[in-house]
Amino acid sequence: SREAALAAAVVFLFSALMVRRCGELHFLPSLFVLPWVLVSVRRLIRASSWRVATRHALGAGLLLGLGITGGFLQVTVYIAVGVVAYAFFVRAFEGRRSTRLPRVGRDLALMAAVFALSGAVAACLLLPLAELGGYVARQSGEEIVQFADLATLAPGELWKALLLFAGPSYASE
């Protein structure tokens, strides 16, 4: 029910974890574009023509690229997963309401264009960062043991290690 959803949202909003995370304002410049990206993706999927869908794909790609240049690259993974999940669910519910065949191929091609364009926009930040990475301690031959075991992990375990970092215990936060 709407009342239960509202109650759950209010409880989550004022929970200790959320209040603690609200103090971390460094990821907001990367996250501020998410609502507009989701609106563009929704309009992309619901568009009746390639031209309109392409226009919304360009908008979503530019906005997502702008979010990447916000400086907190870690949140980009979460935004990408959220955008893909949102697109999947919008397409799934659109297919239920519509009697015509879903345009899944067009949606996949345009979503790939969204991510390619966002990478191209973010290249102005990512390319200098990649060059700067050549000057870190690892390039000078010093041993770094903090993430040394990542190369030995299976793909599924590597994905969990990169995406699902639990951090310190909840009690220490």
XYZ file of C-alpha atoms in Angstrom:
173
model
C 0.000 0.000 0.000
C 1.058 3.603 -0.401
C 0.936 4.190 3.320
C 3.290 1.285 4.016
C 5.684 2.449 1.298
C 5.693 5.977 2.737
C 6.318 4.654 6.253
C 9.208 2.499 5.033
C 10.707 5.441 3.135
C 10.524 7.718 6.188
C 12.055 5.064 8.447
C 14.880 4.490 5.968
C 15.434 8.215 5.491
C 16.028 8.741 9.213
C 17.869 5.468 9.882
C 21.341 5.632 11.394
C 22.995 4.351 8.242
C 21.346 6.956 6.001
C 21.987 9.822 8.417
C 25.645 8.812 8.591
C 25.885 8.572 4.777
C 24.305 11.996 4.289
C 27.434 13.496 5.810
C 29.461 12.158 2.887
C 28.776 14.900 0.391
C 31.670 14.013 -1.921
C 29.564 11.681 -4.055
C 26.717 14.118 -4.694
C 28.319 15.802 -7.754
C 28.407 12.383 -9.426
C 24.911 11.412 -8.312
C 22.978 14.581 -9.090
C 22.366 13.583 -12.718
C 20.659 10.269 -11.889
C 17.037 11.535 -11.917
C 17.481 13.162 -15.319
C 19.244 10.089 -16.708
C 16.352 7.910 -15.557
C 13.804 10.255 -17.134
C 15.770 10.178 -20.397
C 15.970 6.374 -20.313
C 12.248 6.095 -19.680
C 11.511 8.432 -22.609
C 14.029 6.527 -24.755
C 12.192 3.259 -24.166
C 8.731 4.742 -24.642
C 9.663 6.693 -27.784
C 7.705 5.796 -30.878
C 10.448 6.617 -33.398
C 14.183 6.141 -33.719
C 14.715 9.876 -33.980
C 13.036 10.679 -30.667
C 14.675 7.700 -28.953
C 18.096 8.750 -30.250
C 17.592 12.276 -28.942
C 16.838 10.923 -25.469
C 19.804 8.529 -25.694
C 22.101 11.462 -26.471
C 20.705 13.388 -23.528
C 21.134 10.454 -21.165
C 24.689 9.835 -22.395
C 25.709 13.471 -21.965
C 24.199 13.636 -18.487
C 25.776 10.348 -17.421
C 29.150 11.534 -18.728
C 28.719 14.743 -16.760
C 28.044 12.672 -13.649
C 31.239 10.685 -14.213
C 33.224 13.914 -14.307
C 31.829 14.756 -10.861
C 34.946 13.167 -9.417
C 33.642 10.138 -7.510
C 34.088 7.299 -9.986
C 33.006 4.557 -7.572
C 29.383 5.692 -7.647
C 29.372 5.376 -11.451
C 29.180 1.583 -11.142
C 26.068 1.874 -8.993
C 24.519 4.407 -11.368
C 25.181 2.118 -14.354
C 23.666 -0.910 -12.611
C 20.670 1.181 -11.560
C 20.139 2.585 -15.058
C 20.296 -0.873 -16.657
C 17.900 -2.323 -14.052
C 15.542 0.622 -14.499
C 15.584 0.220 -18.292
C 14.850 -3.491 -17.924
C 11.874 -2.906 -15.655
C 10.479 -0.058 -17.766
C 10.711 -2.308 -20.837
C 9.114 -5.225 -18.964
C 6.156 -3.143 -17.788
C 5.841 -1.403 -21.160
C 5.600 -4.817 -22.813
C 2.685 -5.756 -20.573
C 0.699 -2.666 -21.522
C 1.465 -2.774 -25.211
C 0.134 -5.195 -27.790
C 2.955 -4.481 -30.252
C 6.243 -6.343 -30.256
C 8.791 -4.714 -27.903
C 11.685 -2.892 -29.550
C 14.330 -4.615 -27.467
C 17.018 -4.460 -30.169
C 16.608 -0.714 -30.548
C 16.667 -0.272 -26.779
C 19.858 -2.310 -26.411
C 21.599 -0.418 -29.206
C 20.629 2.949 -27.772
C 21.579 1.963 -24.209
C 24.998 0.922 -25.538
C 25.198 4.339 -27.203
C 24.306 5.993 -23.879
C 27.219 4.317 -22.118
C 29.615 4.892 -25.036
C 28.752 8.585 -25.161
C 29.092 8.930 -21.403
C 32.559 7.384 -21.631
C 33.492 9.772 -24.420
C 32.311 12.773 -22.386
C 34.137 11.515 -19.316
C 37.350 10.931 -21.298
C 38.359 14.511 -20.513
C 38.717 13.320 -16.908
C 39.544 9.645 -17.343
C 42.471 10.010 -19.783
C 44.491 12.376 -17.551
C 43.722 10.089 -14.595
C 45.056 7.113 -16.530
C 48.225 9.051 -17.326
C 48.556 10.111 -13.713
C 48.246 6.456 -12.734
C 51.649 5.881 -14.347
C 53.279 7.876 -11.569
C 51.990 5.858 -8.623
C 54.142 3.727 -6.349
C 53.228 0.544 -8.226
C 55.046 1.827 -11.331
C 58.186 2.564 -9.338
C 58.520 -1.070 -8.275
C 57.346 -0.685 -4.682
C 55.289 -3.565 -3.357
C 51.638 -2.813 -2.645
C 49.888 -5.572 -0.757
C 46.505 -4.008 -0.049
C 44.847 -5.195 -3.286
C 47.453 -7.733 -4.384
C 45.032 -10.685 -4.288
C 42.439 -9.229 -6.694
C 44.080 -10.855 -9.730
C 43.735 -14.297 -8.149
C 39.965 -14.053 -7.600
C 37.414 -15.814 -9.777
C 35.306 -13.427 -11.900
C 32.289 -13.738 -9.592
C 34.356 -13.098 -6.498
C 36.125 -10.164 -8.170
C 32.749 -8.629 -9.025
C 31.654 -8.990 -5.387
C 34.899 -7.486 -4.136
C 34.585 -4.476 -6.440
C 30.855 -3.852 -6.135
C 29.797 -5.107 -2.720
C 32.359 -3.613 -0.359
C 30.862 -3.918 3.103
C 33.391 -1.608 4.679
C 33.891 -1.474 8.417
C 31.321 -3.004 10.657
C 28.046 -1.182 11.170
C 28.837 -0.647 14.842
C 32.032 1.245 14.015
C 30.180 3.662 11.751
